Amino acid sequence: MVICPECESSVALAEPPKVNEIIECGDCSSELEVLTVDPLQVALAPDVEEDWGE
Amino acid sequence: MTAATRPASAAPFAVVASRLRADEKRVLEAFERRGLPYEFVDSRALWRELQQSGTPWSFVLNREIGQARALYAARALEAAGATVVNPARAVDVCGDKYRTSVALRDAGLPTPRTALALTPEAALDALEAIGYPAVVKPLTGSWGRLVSKLPDREVAETVMEYIAALPSPVSHIVYVQELVPKPDRDIRVVVVGDEALGATYRSSADWRTNVARGAETRRCPLTPELAKLAVTAAQCVHAEIAGVDLVEDTDGDLLVLEVNHGVEFSGFQRAVGPEVPVADRIVDHLIARSQSCFE
């Protein structure tokens, strides 16, 4: 369980997280990036950039 | 430890990415199911010194989401001696819609009528030649972003004014394409190695049928013709792993639109089901590539 840095809601993680994993806050839909797993820390994920894609 | 100082005895495989999405997680899980050592490398922390020989990893799966970072990650790691999948030349061609169209034409593949205009003013002339309705696309971009349907010259003139006002000179190079009359769907074929794994229809109320824009996916029969077109399209842009996009015209003939080097396959995987495990096939391909290098 982590706290969303945007809306301060609790965000549950279904599985053991991985560093760099993107998760979504169920309350505010913010994308969060897992920074570290021990201790579990998240931050708002970077915004989409112009050249992102497939 | 940085990419430049990691010992050569590190895992032979690396996955380079900055965002660990569901697709990347599936690939990492496929490595783990095989007990295959790998290293996840955050591309945002990656650097290589040109004079340093050797690389910490022999085989790198490039899953970077940003086109510029993906291209230079591939170039830097190849310069250091790694085999990168997809290779830099594939990332380079696939990242440029015009270069992709040239490669498709040179391979003799059916593709929509396309023009390149060097200014927005010239694009208006190109559009008259191609005919309305038509489509303009940024040379680099994905997910249908900034792809514009132009029903007539009046709308085209307005869109060209906006394009002319964009700050980057490369934005003023206009890729013009006929709008192919098609059903409300296109086709995505996922290619790994020289094999088409399967195909999906992508349907949407939006004329842009990108999954990133909410298009729905369902299984499409993979005919020999479809498979051959897709594999040839991937090969002509040097992509070992690719998402090939095609459309059917009103006669049912297939046209290749583009080839994606960083294929997103979550929607595809949902549609085709577990009997076509894309992530496992990607890892199998990397293993096969590594074995062929050591034979």
CSV table of N, CA, C and O in Angstrom, one decimal, chain A residues 15 18-22 31 33 45-46 48-54, chain B residues 18-20 25 32 40 42 44 65 67-68 142 145 188 261-262 264:
chain,number,residue,atom,x,y,z
A,15,GLU,N,0.3,-7.2,-6.7
A,15,GLU,CA,1.4,-8.2,-6.8
A,15,GLU,C,2.7,-7.5,-6.2
A,15,GLU,O,2.7,-6.2,-6.1
A,18,LYS,N,7.6,-4.0,-9.2
A,18,LYS,CA,8.9,-3.9,-9.7
A,18,LYS,C,9.3,-2.4,-9.9
A,18,LYS,O,8.4,-1.6,-10.2
A,19,VAL,N,10.6,-2.2,-9.7
A,19,VAL,CA,11.1,-0.8,-10.0
A,19,VAL,C,10.8,-0.4,-11.4
A,19,VAL,O,10.9,-1.2,-12.3
A,20,ASN,N,10.3,0.8,-11.6
A,20,ASN,CA,9.9,1.4,-12.9
A,20,ASN,C,8.5,1.0,-13.3
A,20,ASN,O,8.0,1.5,-14.4
A,21,GLU,N,7.9,0.2,-12.6
A,21,GLU,CA,6.5,-0.2,-12.9
A,21,GLU,C,5.6,1.0,-12.8
A,21,GLU,O,5.7,1.8,-12.0
A,22,ILE,N,4.6,1.0,-13.8
A,22,ILE,CA,3.6,2.1,-13.8
A,22,ILE,C,2.3,1.5,-13.2
A,22,ILE,O,1.8,0.5,-13.6
A,31,GLU,N,-1.0,8.4,-13.0
A,31,GLU,CA,0.0,7.3,-13.2
A,31,GLU,C,1.1,7.5,-12.3
A,31,GLU,O,1.7,8.6,-12.2
A,33,GLU,N,4.9,6.0,-10.8
A,33,GLU,CA,6.0,5.1,-11.1
A,33,GLU,C,6.6,4.6,-9.8
A,33,GLU,O,6.8,5.4,-8.9
A,45,ALA,N,4.3,9.6,-12.4
A,45,ALA,CA,5.1,9.1,-13.6
A,45,ALA,C,5.3,10.3,-14.5
A,45,ALA,O,4.5,11.3,-14.5
A,46,PRO,N,6.4,10.3,-15.3
A,46,PRO,CA,6.6,11.4,-16.3
A,46,PRO,C,5.4,11.6,-17.2
A,46,PRO,O,4.8,10.6,-17.6
A,48,VAL,N,3.5,12.2,-20.7
A,48,VAL,CA,3.7,11.6,-22.1
A,48,VAL,C,4.5,12.7,-22.9
A,48,VAL,O,4.2,13.9,-22.9
A,49,GLU,N,5.5,12.2,-23.6
A,49,GLU,CA,6.3,13.1,-24.4
A,49,GLU,C,5.9,13.0,-25.9
A,49,GLU,O,5.3,12.0,-26.3
A,50,GLU,N,6.3,14.0,-26.7
A,50,GLU,CA,5.8,14.0,-28.1
A,50,GLU,C,6.2,12.8,-28.9
A,50,GLU,O,5.5,12.4,-29.8
A,51,ASP,N,7.3,12.2,-28.6
A,51,ASP,CA,7.8,11.1,-29.5
A,51,ASP,C,7.5,9.8,-28.8
A,51,ASP,O,8.1,8.8,-29.3
A,52,TRP,N,6.7,9.7,-27.8
A,52,TRP,CA,6.4,8.4,-27.2
A,52,TRP,C,5.4,7.6,-28.2
A,52,TRP,O,4.6,8.2,-28.9
A,53,GLY,N,5.5,6.3,-28.1
A,53,GLY,CA,4.6,5.5,-28.9
A,53,GLY,C,5.2,4.2,-29.2
A,53,GLY,O,6.0,3.7,-28.4
A,54,GLU,N,4.7,3.6,-30.2
A,54,GLU,CA,5.1,2.2,-30.6
A,54,GLU,C,6.3,2.2,-31.5
A,54,GLU,O,6.7,1.2,-32.0
B,18,SER,N,12.2,2.7,-20.0
B,18,SER,CA,12.0,3.7,-19.0
B,18,SER,C,10.7,3.5,-18.3
B,18,SER,O,10.5,4.0,-17.2
B,19,ARG,N,9.8,2.9,-18.9
B,19,ARG,CA,8.4,2.6,-18.3
B,19,ARG,C,8.2,1.1,-18.3
B,19,ARG,O,8.2,0.5,-19.4
B,20,LEU,N,7.9,0.6,-17.2
B,20,LEU,CA,7.7,-0.8,-17.1
B,20,LEU,C,6.1,-1.0,-17.1
B,20,LEU,O,5.4,-0.9,-16.1
B,25,LYS,N,6.4,-6.0,-18.4
B,25,LYS,CA,6.3,-6.9,-17.2
B,25,LYS,C,6.1,-8.4,-17.8
B,25,LYS,O,6.7,-9.3,-17.2
B,32,GLU,N,11.9,-14.8,-16.5
B,32,GLU,CA,11.9,-15.5,-15.1
B,32,GLU,C,11.4,-16.9,-15.2
B,32,GLU,O,11.9,-17.8,-14.6
B,40,PHE,N,17.3,-5.5,-16.0
B,40,PHE,CA,16.5,-4.4,-16.5
B,40,PHE,C,17.3,-3.2,-16.4
B,40,PHE,O,17.8,-2.8,-15.3
B,42,ASP,N,17.2,0.9,-16.9
B,42,ASP,CA,16.4,2.1,-17.0
B,42,ASP,C,17.2,3.0,-18.0
B,42,ASP,O,18.3,3.5,-17.8
B,44,ARG,N,16.8,5.9,-18.8
B,44,ARG,CA,17.1,7.3,-18.3
B,44,ARG,C,18.4,7.4,-17.6
B,44,ARG,O,18.9,8.5,-17.4
B,65,ILE,N,10.2,3.7,-24.7
B,65,ILE,CA,8.9,4.2,-25.3
B,65,ILE,C,9.2,5.5,-26.2
B,65,ILE,O,8.4,5.8,-27.1
B,67,GLN,N,10.9,7.7,-29.0
B,67,GLN,CA,11.6,7.4,-30.2
B,67,GLN,C,13.1,7.8,-30.2
B,67,GLN,O,14.0,7.1,-30.6
B,68,ALA,N,13.3,9.0,-29.7
B,68,ALA,CA,14.7,9.5,-29.7
B,68,ALA,C,15.6,8.7,-28.8
B,68,ALA,O,16.7,8.3,-29.2
B,142,SER,N,3.1,8.5,-32.9
B,142,SER,CA,2.4,7.2,-32.7
B,142,SER,C,1.1,7.5,-32.1
B,142,SER,O,0.7,8.6,-31.8
B,145,ARG,N,-1.5,10.3,-32.9
B,145,ARG,CA,-1.4,11.7,-32.4
B,145,ARG,C,-1.2,12.6,-33.6
B,145,ARG,O,-0.3,12.4,-34.5
B,188,ARG,N,-3.9,-5.4,-37.3
B,188,ARG,CA,-2.6,-5.4,-36.7
B,188,ARG,C,-2.1,-6.8,-36.7
B,188,ARG,O,-2.8,-7.8,-36.2
B,261,HIS,N,8.1,-0.5,-34.4
B,261,HIS,CA,9.2,-1.2,-33.9
B,261,HIS,C,9.1,-1.6,-32.4
B,261,HIS,O,9.7,-2.5,-31.9
B,262,GLY,N,8.3,-0.8,-31.7
B,262,GLY,CA,8.1,-1.0,-30.2
B,262,GLY,C,6.7,-1.5,-30.0
B,262,GLY,O,6.0,-0.9,-29.2
B,264,GLU,N,3.2,-2.6,-29.0
B,264,GLU,CA,2.5,-2.7,-27.7
B,264,GLU,C,1.5,-3.9,-28.0
B,264,GLU,O,0.7,-3.8,-29.0
